[in-house]
XYZ file of C-alpha atoms in Angstrom:
765
model
C 107.215 -77.223 263.448
C 110.833 -78.457 263.756
C 113.042 -75.881 265.481
C 115.617 -76.434 262.722
C 113.210 -74.770 260.304
C 113.951 -71.383 261.851
C 117.039 -69.226 261.737
C 118.378 -70.458 258.390
C 119.741 -67.612 256.191
C 118.725 -69.241 252.915
C 119.388 -67.367 249.694
C 116.342 -65.987 247.916
C 115.182 -68.326 245.161
C 113.607 -65.337 243.370
C 116.847 -63.456 242.921
C 118.427 -65.305 239.971
C 115.611 -64.307 237.638
C 115.726 -60.702 238.823
C 119.505 -60.517 238.472
C 119.313 -61.938 234.957
C 116.607 -59.494 233.888
C 114.058 -62.298 233.663
C 111.470 -60.829 236.026
C 107.949 -60.518 234.613
C 106.675 -57.049 235.455
C 103.523 -55.572 233.985
C 105.266 -54.008 230.993
C 107.009 -57.321 230.232
C 103.664 -59.030 229.608
C 103.200 -59.431 225.861
C 99.573 -58.813 224.837
C 99.122 -58.903 221.056
C 96.926 -56.102 219.732
C 96.650 -54.322 223.054
C 95.601 -50.676 222.940
C 97.180 -48.059 225.160
C 95.324 -45.770 227.532
C 96.517 -42.281 228.437
C 94.621 -40.214 230.991
C 93.991 -36.504 230.751
C 94.491 -34.955 234.172
C 93.527 -31.725 235.852
C 96.109 -28.941 235.897
C 94.036 -27.131 238.531
C 94.033 -27.925 242.237
C 90.451 -26.737 242.667
C 87.988 -25.660 239.996
C 84.393 -26.002 238.858
C 84.159 -27.470 235.367
C 82.076 -25.724 232.704
C 82.878 -28.216 229.988
C 85.473 -30.523 228.469
C 86.577 -29.719 224.912
C 88.742 -31.205 222.208
C 87.278 -34.691 222.470
C 86.282 -34.880 218.802
C 89.598 -33.444 217.670
C 91.365 -36.080 219.735
C 89.227 -38.845 218.225
C 90.328 -37.744 214.762
C 94.027 -38.103 215.551
C 96.087 -40.926 213.983
C 95.888 -44.232 215.803
C 93.121 -43.157 218.177
C 90.435 -45.786 218.723
C 88.310 -44.094 221.382
C 88.140 -41.081 223.673
C 85.989 -41.052 226.787
C 85.140 -38.486 229.412
C 82.844 -39.031 232.395
C 79.799 -39.145 230.118
C 81.251 -41.551 227.573
C 81.633 -44.738 229.560
C 78.702 -46.580 231.189
C 80.237 -46.463 234.652
C 78.668 -45.290 237.900
C 79.366 -41.558 238.260
C 80.725 -41.935 241.798
C 82.746 -44.276 243.928
C 80.630 -44.388 247.064
C 82.163 -44.199 250.512
C 82.612 -47.674 251.936
C 83.650 -49.037 248.534
C 87.164 -49.838 247.374
C 88.125 -46.241 248.048
C 87.312 -46.338 251.739
C 87.946 -49.792 253.218
C 88.145 -50.303 256.923
C 85.665 -47.833 258.316
C 82.911 -45.301 257.824
C 83.184 -41.613 257.091
C 81.045 -38.991 258.752
C 79.637 -38.063 255.313
C 79.960 -39.588 251.812
C 82.703 -37.420 250.214
C 82.119 -39.410 247.043
C 84.824 -39.613 244.407
C 83.965 -39.525 240.696
C 85.626 -42.213 238.619
C 86.387 -39.527 236.051
C 86.036 -35.958 237.304
C 83.227 -34.004 235.663
C 81.750 -31.155 237.684
C 84.721 -30.273 239.884
C 88.479 -30.810 240.002
C 89.904 -31.250 243.487
C 93.642 -31.797 242.949
C 96.298 -31.480 240.296
C 96.515 -34.856 238.583
C 92.872 -35.887 238.919
C 91.840 -37.794 235.762
C 88.867 -36.498 233.764
C 89.250 -38.101 230.321
C 91.045 -41.024 228.707
C 92.407 -41.592 225.212
C 92.660 -45.134 223.842
C 95.047 -45.530 220.918
C 97.256 -48.064 219.180
C 100.416 -46.663 220.791
C 101.258 -44.576 223.815
C 102.760 -41.901 221.551
C 99.529 -41.550 219.553
C 97.481 -41.455 222.741
C 99.713 -38.746 224.211
C 99.451 -36.626 221.055
C 95.660 -36.834 221.132
C 95.446 -36.192 224.873
C 97.184 -32.848 224.404
C 94.161 -31.617 222.438
C 91.734 -32.146 225.328
C 91.149 -29.322 227.765
C 88.656 -28.202 230.361
C 86.964 -24.820 230.631
C 86.892 -24.078 234.365
C 86.306 -21.439 236.969
C 89.094 -21.677 239.506
C 88.059 -22.004 243.148
C 89.910 -21.160 246.372
C 92.585 -23.721 247.158
C 93.323 -25.162 250.593
C 96.481 -27.249 250.896
C 97.283 -26.693 254.567
C 95.520 -29.176 256.850
C 95.312 -26.775 259.797
C 93.673 -24.162 257.584
C 91.382 -26.742 255.977
C 90.068 -27.857 259.381
C 88.815 -24.373 260.270
C 85.051 -23.697 259.974
C 85.552 -20.853 257.478
C 87.898 -22.783 255.156
C 87.104 -23.186 251.431
C 85.103 -26.390 251.035
C 86.047 -29.182 248.674
C 82.563 -30.680 249.053
C 80.137 -27.787 249.653
C 77.231 -30.193 250.121
C 78.879 -31.608 253.269
C 79.454 -28.234 254.918
C 82.851 -29.314 256.241
C 86.284 -30.539 255.226
C 86.407 -32.981 258.143
C 85.784 -36.468 256.784
C 85.870 -38.319 260.078
C 86.566 -37.571 263.731
C 87.484 -39.693 266.744
C 88.380 -39.182 270.378
C 89.241 -41.063 273.565
C 88.911 -39.640 277.093
C 89.313 -36.143 275.674
C 87.389 -34.522 278.507
C 89.480 -36.214 281.217
C 92.246 -34.262 282.922
C 95.037 -36.716 282.094
C 97.713 -34.131 282.935
C 96.540 -33.582 286.517
C 99.197 -33.598 289.203
C 102.134 -33.229 286.816
C 105.250 -31.427 287.975
C 106.266 -30.604 284.423
C 104.449 -30.637 281.068
C 106.169 -30.318 277.698
C 104.239 -29.141 274.648
C 105.120 -29.843 271.028
C 103.768 -29.472 267.533
C 105.133 -32.349 265.466
C 104.851 -32.560 261.678
C 105.034 -35.758 259.657
C 105.425 -34.346 256.175
C 103.634 -35.646 253.096
C 105.639 -38.288 251.217
C 105.357 -39.882 247.784
C 105.834 -43.678 247.790
C 107.987 -43.796 244.600
C 108.082 -47.560 243.940
C 110.563 -48.606 241.263
C 107.676 -49.891 239.123
C 104.879 -47.397 238.646
C 101.170 -48.226 238.636
C 99.391 -49.956 235.777
C 96.849 -52.481 234.567
C 96.114 -54.517 231.444
C 92.662 -55.981 230.717
C 92.172 -58.669 228.069
C 88.599 -59.686 227.061
C 88.116 -63.337 226.159
C 85.813 -64.997 223.612
C 83.413 -66.369 226.250
C 82.858 -63.135 228.160
C 85.791 -63.758 230.478
C 88.582 -61.326 231.300
C 92.252 -61.730 232.118
C 93.641 -58.830 234.103
C 97.301 -58.113 234.769
C 97.866 -55.529 237.484
C 100.745 -54.209 239.591
C 98.929 -54.704 242.879
C 99.453 -55.952 246.416
C 95.871 -57.267 246.559
C 94.828 -59.030 243.313
C 91.761 -60.625 244.900
C 90.480 -57.209 245.951
C 90.985 -55.908 242.418
C 88.970 -58.841 241.074
C 86.101 -58.076 243.434
C 86.127 -54.398 242.512
C 85.987 -55.145 238.765
C 82.831 -57.253 239.013
C 80.411 -54.307 238.762
C 82.129 -52.342 235.974
C 82.587 -55.470 233.876
C 79.112 -56.782 234.669
C 80.204 -60.398 235.057
C 80.551 -62.898 237.884
C 83.918 -62.907 239.605
C 84.514 -66.425 238.264
C 84.821 -64.802 234.830
C 87.634 -62.502 235.956
C 91.179 -63.758 236.345
C 93.500 -61.257 238.020
C 97.240 -61.820 238.025
C 99.792 -59.719 239.858
C 103.097 -60.618 238.189
C 106.382 -59.518 239.706
C 105.511 -56.236 241.412
C 108.295 -53.687 241.599
C 107.497 -52.303 245.030
C 104.358 -50.891 246.528
C 104.878 -49.775 250.154
C 101.077 -49.646 250.556
C 100.416 -47.470 247.516
C 99.379 -50.542 245.512
C 96.635 -51.549 247.918
C 93.835 -49.324 246.497
C 91.800 -50.129 243.429
C 92.395 -46.931 241.479
C 89.752 -45.243 239.293
C 92.078 -45.791 236.339
C 91.664 -49.562 236.803
C 87.892 -49.290 236.444
C 88.139 -47.036 233.387
C 90.607 -49.305 231.590
C 88.521 -52.379 232.372
C 85.315 -50.782 231.119
C 87.034 -49.477 227.991
C 88.279 -52.989 227.215
C 84.750 -54.342 227.686
C 83.138 -51.658 225.490
C 85.743 -51.945 222.731
C 86.073 -55.721 222.945
C 89.846 -55.347 222.732
C 92.744 -55.554 225.167
C 93.552 -52.216 226.794
C 96.539 -51.477 228.991
C 97.732 -48.489 231.006
C 101.066 -47.779 232.619
C 101.679 -44.414 234.186
C 104.736 -42.218 233.743
C 106.880 -41.251 236.718
C 105.519 -37.703 236.743
C 101.965 -39.105 236.737
C 102.888 -41.489 239.526
C 104.050 -38.631 241.743
C 100.518 -37.167 241.770
C 98.431 -40.267 241.028
C 99.643 -42.905 243.483
C 98.380 -42.279 246.993
C 100.748 -40.327 249.226
C 101.737 -41.123 252.802
C 102.203 -39.625 256.294
C 100.847 -36.012 256.147
C 99.965 -35.388 259.781
C 100.177 -32.405 262.096
C 100.268 -33.472 265.744
C 99.995 -31.652 269.051
C 101.255 -33.423 272.135
C 101.419 -32.595 275.815
C 103.538 -34.950 277.899
C 103.278 -34.735 281.687
C 105.798 -36.070 284.174
C 107.308 -35.851 287.606
C 110.692 -34.191 288.020
C 112.399 -37.590 288.290
C 111.331 -38.288 284.684
C 108.367 -40.590 285.400
C 105.692 -39.938 282.806
C 102.236 -39.412 284.327
C 100.005 -38.560 281.393
C 99.716 -37.629 277.723
C 97.272 -35.579 275.693
C 97.453 -35.967 271.917
C 95.633 -34.346 269.021
C 96.210 -35.138 265.355
C 95.055 -33.706 262.043
C 95.423 -36.118 259.166
C 95.695 -34.483 255.738
C 93.913 -37.081 253.609
C 94.053 -35.174 250.350
C 91.165 -34.567 247.999
C 89.272 -37.810 248.603
C 89.057 -39.704 251.896
C 90.362 -43.183 251.147
C 92.150 -45.704 253.327
C 94.345 -42.852 254.549
C 91.372 -41.483 256.457
C 91.994 -44.053 259.172
C 95.769 -43.663 259.507
C 95.426 -40.890 262.099
C 93.349 -43.107 264.378
C 95.965 -45.852 264.171
C 98.538 -43.226 265.143
C 96.475 -42.198 268.169
C 95.982 -45.789 269.284
C 99.763 -46.368 269.178
C 100.764 -43.056 270.785
C 101.770 -44.691 274.090
C 104.755 -46.257 272.327
C 106.858 -48.505 274.554
C 106.026 -46.536 277.690
C 103.798 -47.322 280.659
C 101.825 -44.071 280.544
C 98.974 -44.301 283.057
C 96.610 -41.763 281.460
C 96.178 -40.890 277.780
C 93.587 -38.762 276.029
C 93.461 -38.262 272.285
C 91.335 -36.907 269.516
C 91.806 -36.438 265.816
C 90.302 -35.632 262.462
C 90.816 -36.681 258.866
C 90.633 -33.522 256.766
C 90.328 -33.149 252.987
C 92.659 -30.794 251.113
C 93.381 -30.013 247.445
C 96.198 -32.543 247.192
C 96.645 -36.124 245.973
C 94.646 -38.549 248.167
C 96.419 -40.179 251.096
C 96.848 -43.918 251.515
C 98.792 -46.459 253.514
C 102.551 -45.956 253.243
C 105.146 -48.226 254.865
C 104.086 -48.232 258.506
C 100.684 -46.645 257.854
C 100.058 -44.613 261.002
C 102.641 -46.258 263.233
C 105.737 -44.259 262.131
C 103.785 -41.094 262.838
C 103.096 -42.266 266.392
C 106.728 -43.143 267.021
C 107.884 -39.829 265.566
C 105.642 -37.934 267.973
C 106.174 -39.792 271.234
C 109.927 -40.125 270.706
C 110.311 -36.397 270.073
C 108.193 -35.679 273.144
C 110.335 -37.929 275.347
C 113.497 -36.195 274.147
C 111.890 -32.804 274.834
C 110.944 -33.978 278.321
C 114.514 -35.109 278.980
C 115.849 -31.730 277.819
C 113.333 -29.893 280.015
C 114.388 -31.925 283.060
C 118.111 -31.892 282.255
C 118.194 -35.703 282.116
C 119.784 -38.095 279.645
C 117.108 -39.155 277.128
C 118.136 -42.790 277.547
C 117.490 -42.689 281.286
C 114.045 -41.148 280.786
C 113.238 -43.980 278.397
C 114.498 -46.689 280.730
C 112.476 -45.264 283.618
C 109.217 -45.544 281.683
C 109.534 -48.721 279.594
C 106.784 -51.308 279.990
C 108.468 -54.191 281.903
C 108.479 -57.719 280.424
C 106.333 -59.161 283.217
C 103.504 -56.696 282.481
C 102.452 -58.405 279.229
C 99.944 -58.817 277.765
C 99.647 -55.096 278.357
C 96.754 -52.815 277.484
C 97.881 -49.240 277.052
C 95.896 -46.252 278.201
C 95.263 -45.587 274.496
C 93.466 -48.926 274.193
C 95.991 -51.128 272.355
C 96.728 -54.594 273.768
C 100.390 -55.512 273.261
C 101.268 -59.210 273.109
C 104.767 -59.187 274.645
C 108.055 -57.329 274.586
C 111.586 -57.020 275.930
C 111.955 -53.308 275.330
C 114.882 -52.733 277.674
C 116.862 -55.553 276.057
C 116.502 -54.043 272.597
C 117.466 -50.588 273.879
C 120.486 -51.823 275.837
C 121.677 -53.885 272.858
C 121.463 -50.887 270.522
C 123.294 -48.642 272.990
C 126.047 -51.205 273.469
C 126.485 -51.603 269.710
C 126.670 -47.833 269.319
C 129.106 -47.295 272.169
C 126.746 -44.718 273.605
C 128.926 -43.526 276.494
C 131.909 -43.039 274.175
C 129.756 -41.038 271.764
C 128.576 -38.756 274.566
C 132.169 -38.221 275.672
C 133.194 -37.329 272.109
C 130.273 -34.903 271.882
C 131.458 -33.116 275.035
C 134.993 -32.880 273.654
C 133.826 -31.434 270.328
C 131.698 -28.821 272.000
C 134.562 -27.848 274.298
C 136.831 -27.383 271.277
C 134.225 -25.264 269.505
C 134.112 -27.572 266.468
C 132.019 -26.310 263.571
C 131.016 -29.923 262.866
C 128.557 -30.806 265.616
C 128.004 -34.382 266.796
C 124.463 -35.515 267.536
C 123.278 -38.816 269.019
C 119.626 -39.740 268.609
C 117.817 -42.617 270.284
C 114.363 -43.988 269.499
C 112.493 -46.904 271.032
C 109.388 -48.027 269.192
C 106.586 -50.549 269.093
C 104.180 -51.100 266.216
C 101.212 -53.238 265.320
C 101.421 -55.801 262.505
C 99.409 -58.687 261.168
C 96.075 -57.181 262.090
C 93.126 -59.545 262.575
C 92.737 -61.220 259.164
C 92.356 -64.723 257.813
C 94.396 -66.256 255.009
C 94.170 -69.204 252.599
C 96.695 -71.888 251.700
C 96.814 -75.221 249.931
C 99.687 -77.680 250.128
C 100.065 -80.445 247.512
C 102.609 -83.267 247.490
C 103.446 -84.098 243.897
C 104.251 -87.605 242.667
C 107.903 -86.711 242.140
C 108.276 -85.980 245.853
C 108.260 -82.217 245.537
C 105.617 -79.928 247.004
C 103.529 -77.048 245.736
C 102.216 -74.384 248.098
C 99.364 -72.096 247.055
C 98.950 -69.031 249.254
C 96.710 -65.956 249.221
C 99.404 -63.405 250.047
C 101.185 -61.444 247.309
C 104.931 -60.955 246.943
C 106.227 -57.555 245.848
C 109.901 -57.856 246.640
C 109.251 -59.462 250.008
C 110.773 -62.916 249.490
C 107.654 -65.037 249.932
C 108.776 -67.661 247.441
C 111.785 -68.341 249.638
C 110.320 -67.984 253.119
C 107.189 -70.031 252.472
C 109.243 -72.721 250.718
C 111.580 -72.819 253.728
C 108.673 -73.222 256.102
C 106.936 -75.991 254.184
C 110.209 -77.682 253.231
C 111.402 -77.680 256.836
C 108.211 -79.318 258.028
C 108.207 -81.849 255.159
C 111.948 -82.567 255.560
C 112.678 -81.822 251.902
C 114.945 -79.132 250.417
C 113.226 -75.770 250.171
C 114.256 -75.684 246.530
C 111.849 -78.624 246.037
C 108.900 -76.480 247.130
C 107.131 -74.382 244.522
C 105.170 -71.392 245.834
C 102.190 -70.156 243.790
C 100.623 -66.796 244.594
C 98.985 -63.682 243.149
C 96.840 -65.424 240.523
C 93.110 -65.716 241.198
C 92.806 -68.634 238.757
C 95.386 -70.718 240.598
C 94.777 -69.676 244.198
C 91.223 -69.915 245.532
C 91.222 -66.777 247.671
C 93.494 -64.416 249.519
C 93.911 -61.149 251.364
C 97.114 -60.026 249.656
C 100.022 -58.400 251.436
C 99.973 -55.328 253.649
C 100.592 -54.449 257.280
C 103.564 -56.844 257.590
C 101.072 -59.702 257.765
C 102.427 -62.238 255.275
C 104.484 -64.590 257.438
C 102.106 -64.276 260.372
C 98.931 -64.962 258.417
C 100.219 -66.720 255.308
C 102.956 -68.625 257.090
C 100.637 -69.767 259.865
C 98.069 -71.174 257.451
C 100.798 -72.872 255.400
C 102.097 -74.478 258.589
C 98.599 -75.664 259.480
C 97.935 -77.157 256.051
C 101.384 -78.744 255.897
C 100.732 -80.311 259.282
C 97.486 -81.812 257.949
C 99.328 -83.261 254.948
C 101.925 -84.775 257.275
C 99.236 -86.357 259.468
C 97.550 -87.907 256.445
C 100.872 -89.079 255.035
C 101.778 -90.738 258.327
C 98.520 -92.710 258.278
C 99.098 -93.641 254.655
C 102.678 -94.693 255.395
C 101.446 -96.893 258.248
C 99.009 -98.616 255.901
C 101.643 -99.188 253.208
C 104.244 -100.379 255.727
C 101.609 -102.412 257.592
C 102.337 -100.993 261.021
C 100.440 -98.972 263.589
C 100.485 -95.192 262.875
C 102.043 -94.644 266.307
C 105.052 -96.660 265.131
C 105.698 -94.357 262.169
C 108.097 -91.480 262.684
C 108.843 -88.608 260.374
C 109.055 -86.903 258.148
C 112.792 -87.545 258.196
C 115.021 -87.242 255.154
C 112.061 -86.748 252.867
C 109.940 -89.614 254.108
C 108.705 -91.771 257.003
C 110.192 -94.793 258.716
C 109.202 -97.417 261.244
C 110.413 -96.886 264.790
C 113.407 -99.092 265.446
C 113.572 -100.273 261.826
C 115.089 -97.477 259.736
C 115.363 -99.779 256.698
C 111.568 -99.777 256.532
C 111.109 -96.352 254.951
C 108.822 -94.729 252.385
C 109.374 -91.374 250.704
C 107.062 -88.564 249.676
C 107.047 -89.576 246.007
C 105.759 -93.071 246.787
C 103.210 -91.734 249.238
C 101.915 -89.140 246.765
C 101.688 -91.797 244.044
C 99.774 -94.126 246.347
C 97.413 -91.319 247.340
C 96.813 -90.406 243.700
C 96.021 -94.020 242.816
C 93.507 -94.076 245.641
C 91.712 -91.135 244.039
C 92.493 -88.685 246.829
C 95.710 -86.720 246.172
C 97.973 -85.940 249.079
C 96.794 -82.379 249.687
C 95.245 -80.076 252.248
C 93.651 -76.671 251.904
C 91.717 -74.171 253.942
C 91.509 -70.766 255.565
C 93.364 -70.105 258.775
C 91.830 -68.986 261.999
C 92.355 -65.324 262.678
C 95.869 -65.216 264.174
C 95.411 -61.747 265.647
C 97.744 -58.773 265.737
C 101.298 -58.715 267.021
C 103.498 -55.869 268.222
C 107.103 -55.852 266.979
C 109.455 -53.454 268.674
C 113.028 -52.253 268.736
C 115.483 -49.454 269.335
C 117.521 -47.364 266.907
C 120.521 -45.108 267.486
C 121.554 -42.520 264.898
C 124.785 -40.567 264.869
C 124.973 -37.407 262.766
C 127.358 -34.578 262.066
C 125.850 -31.145 261.468
C 127.759 -28.342 259.757
C 126.941 -25.319 261.910
C 127.731 -22.911 259.046
C 125.556 -24.490 256.350
C 123.053 -26.633 258.257
C 124.118 -29.676 256.272
C 123.488 -33.008 258.018
C 125.596 -36.113 257.428
C 124.430 -39.401 258.894
C 127.581 -41.079 260.201
C 126.165 -44.266 261.726
C 122.814 -45.944 262.117
C 122.287 -48.807 264.557
C 119.062 -50.812 264.557
C 117.961 -53.580 266.897
C 114.573 -54.849 265.782
C 112.522 -57.641 267.352
C 110.134 -59.413 264.977
C 109.548 -62.433 267.157
C 110.828 -65.798 265.998
C 112.968 -65.412 262.868
C 112.517 -67.812 259.965
C 115.167 -66.458 257.565
C 117.673 -63.941 259.003
C 118.746 -62.872 255.511
C 115.214 -61.832 254.546
C 114.827 -60.050 257.883
C 118.039 -58.141 257.310
C 116.908 -57.094 253.846
C 113.638 -55.764 255.227
C 115.532 -53.910 257.947
C 117.810 -52.268 255.399
C 114.954 -51.160 253.152
C 112.874 -49.805 256.006
C 115.794 -47.950 257.557
C 116.594 -46.300 254.218
C 113.015 -45.066 253.891
C 112.946 -43.877 257.489
C 116.162 -41.926 257.007
C 114.765 -40.504 253.771
C 111.805 -39.064 255.668
C 114.079 -37.651 258.348
C 116.498 -35.867 256.028
C 115.347 -35.737 252.424
C 111.826 -36.454 251.194
C 108.872 -34.063 251.133
C 106.010 -33.396 248.745
C 105.867 -29.636 248.200
C 103.223 -27.493 246.499
C 102.933 -23.811 245.736
C 100.120 -21.648 247.087
C 97.914 -22.637 244.138
C 98.303 -26.342 244.804
C 100.726 -26.978 241.929
C 103.246 -29.741 242.717
C 106.816 -28.506 243.041
C 108.189 -32.026 243.463
C 106.494 -33.795 240.564
C 109.555 -35.598 239.203
C 112.650 -37.237 240.608
C 114.594 -34.160 239.540
C 112.828 -32.209 242.295
C 111.652 -34.834 244.790
C 114.731 -35.422 246.929
C 115.612 -39.052 247.614
C 118.880 -40.430 248.968
C 121.077 -42.721 246.939
C 123.316 -45.327 248.533
C 126.053 -42.689 248.621
C 124.075 -40.649 251.187
C 123.568 -43.601 253.527
C 126.133 -45.189 255.840
C 126.425 -48.957 256.289
C 123.644 -50.005 258.614
C 124.578 -51.818 261.822
C 121.702 -54.213 262.406
C 120.899 -56.857 264.991
C 117.837 -58.628 266.310
C 116.460 -59.764 269.599
C 113.873 -62.549 269.445
C 110.740 -62.474 271.577
C 108.370 -65.089 270.121
C 104.742 -64.053 270.236
C 102.081 -66.390 271.623
C 99.583 -65.029 269.100
C 100.442 -67.356 266.188
C 102.018 -70.829 265.936
C 105.185 -69.501 264.311
C 105.886 -67.022 267.100
C 106.487 -64.503 264.307
C 105.863 -60.775 264.178
C 106.197 -58.405 261.229
C 109.461 -56.834 260.055
C 108.610 -55.104 256.766
C 107.846 -51.723 258.323
C 110.020 -51.676 261.436
C 112.935 -49.786 259.917
C 110.734 -46.969 258.685
C 109.303 -46.593 262.202
C 112.476 -46.605 264.279
C 114.827 -44.751 261.938
C 112.987 -41.461 261.437
C 112.740 -40.327 265.080
C 116.261 -41.571 265.832
C 117.717 -39.388 263.067
C 115.503 -36.402 263.912
C 116.462 -36.687 267.579
C 120.128 -36.853 266.574
C 119.877 -33.627 264.572
C 118.188 -31.786 267.441
C 120.676 -33.269 269.906
C 123.567 -31.876 267.869
C 122.083 -28.384 268.161
C 120.737 -28.569 271.719
C 123.608 -26.634 273.320
C 122.879 -23.786 270.879
C 119.329 -23.464 272.228
C 117.547 -25.411 269.471
C 114.603 -27.338 270.893
C 113.048 -28.843 267.763
C 113.510 -29.102 263.985
C 110.609 -30.182 261.787
C 110.923 -33.003 259.274
C 112.690 -33.245 256.961
C 115.802 -31.842 258.643
C 117.019 -30.156 255.462
C 120.103 -27.895 255.449
C 117.938 -24.789 255.122
C 115.632 -25.807 257.960
C 118.558 -26.694 260.225
C 120.410 -23.479 259.362
C 117.316 -21.415 260.131
C 116.895 -23.198 263.472
C 120.497 -22.364 264.372
C 120.080 -18.743 263.285
C 116.816 -18.319 265.187
C 118.287 -19.822 268.355
C 121.322 -17.528 268.096
C 119.064 -14.491 267.702
C 116.987 -15.543 270.707
C 120.088 -15.961 272.859
C 121.378 -12.557 271.745
């Protein structure tokens, strides 16, 4: 791969159509005669169902074509564990989810009936007539309460609310010999993903028993596989297309029950059916994120050297254990962070509660680990009276220790952790900030300055294969087919840059095709910051094969030995020492086509393995001591994602991730009342920052190429959401430390901060 391919801040080729309003999102797809589906959802967090009523009245409403409850569609009654609802592992017991709830409701928003009508308005009118006669059951929305043996059970047949349990060295005394041990309870609150485009699907039956499916998904090939059984056809009969997807953040990885219902309704009715949720539906229907309660004990010597860590985590997975059931284990496996901790023990449980199911959300288990270990390190520094930066420096894994296997069992590829930290501190002017903080405190300012530091490492890529095909067209341009899916992530630009750089043609002459199962043979989609590592690596491999074949073909046409052909250069190949003897891609592709074998290569990559991006963030806040209000003044981020292909795309991912990390630290939280009713079910009540609440981000990158894949690339899509949250939380606590405040739970809202100040003042009195 030519070195000149990397480091080019090329403008996104996708952006002109987005800026002109020409993007093709799900609701832009014109489907003549399509019916609209509206789901009827539970208004109870926990109840046994005696019966569903109003179905016939709804069927009689204007425009209504069909109404189905769980008994009306020939679908399996349950989604079994290990299916699309629970990829990636096994649960201790089934905890099966009904496609449409029938005997029991387990969270507010659970669908139990669907109305199919000619318009959304008609479907909504009819849906209002449907209701369920229920006996309400005890509700459990607190994960610590739900984990207790005497808690109300969501699945009485299982005898427990614990869906899965794990542990590592739990019986070992990993804290032995410590001179000091700090204890903390750390909460990662429940978050809603809130993508700009909500969830939806459209299913169009064809005349030959085939189906075209449009879906706002990160994994169209998975959706195709999951629709095989409900549609009763071979997967070759199902074409799934993910058009422009307006954000996902992991929430568009699952195949939702609504997808299966809409698909089956289209099959039964023989007509196109489409569904697109409202924002208020999305707040309770899309999987949520985070939702962990953690207990950590960090042991050290008095000089700040960490000697051991004990960690326990309860993951609140909501009403049905889905992919989110395995987030807590990922957190535990990453709990060592960037530190050389010699002994680590952990255990954890995934626990069901009467809330929306949990899923992967930007970072998916890794932000929770960083939030915990970075708070614990700051608490240790406060306990020892040391600067938190010096405690970090004293315990960082050194560069010559890699590859490094942590005591939690994760094998890191490489890292320059001290370099990232020192760069961030230099950008922030850390010593000057500390001096200003001392001056403000001496003056008795009511606006308190806080400086928060966080070093982090995460896992990206994960062991997965990916598909790509590279074609050289007879006009000298190239077409790349890849199995990843773009949802605002810039694949059409980055993959074109990669292939174009290797082929020595402009990246604007490379067309990237993705997210259509009829055009791309297979694919794993996009999640876990894997796209450039997996998708880019396989594109590079296939492009290299095309180049090798083209060189041989050029040698034959130019009548020279292949070793005498150099290139590609300037869009073609030439003979060594005779630059006038040259042949371009167009001529080569035409010659290959005439021979009956087009100039193309395809295949699935070898498993590139996981990589471990890292970085350091510094947050500077001002806290109003009278109101508890927090204002983020500066945010500095130095993120290392290995070798950088397009700095502009990297910067965009940094900005988006930082914004979401700050949002968790200061603003966002899913709240429910004691009956399990959502209190934050719209964007009027779910607090999100606008650009006005965020300062300009000061971003930089170090580059530590990984040996794991041929590009040397690591992920960047989730880094900002991992480093930003603990940096901001640490900054808030740092601002209040001289008042006796030791910890403030997320989010650091004005009320929570004010109460922490008041409590500390009362304790000191």
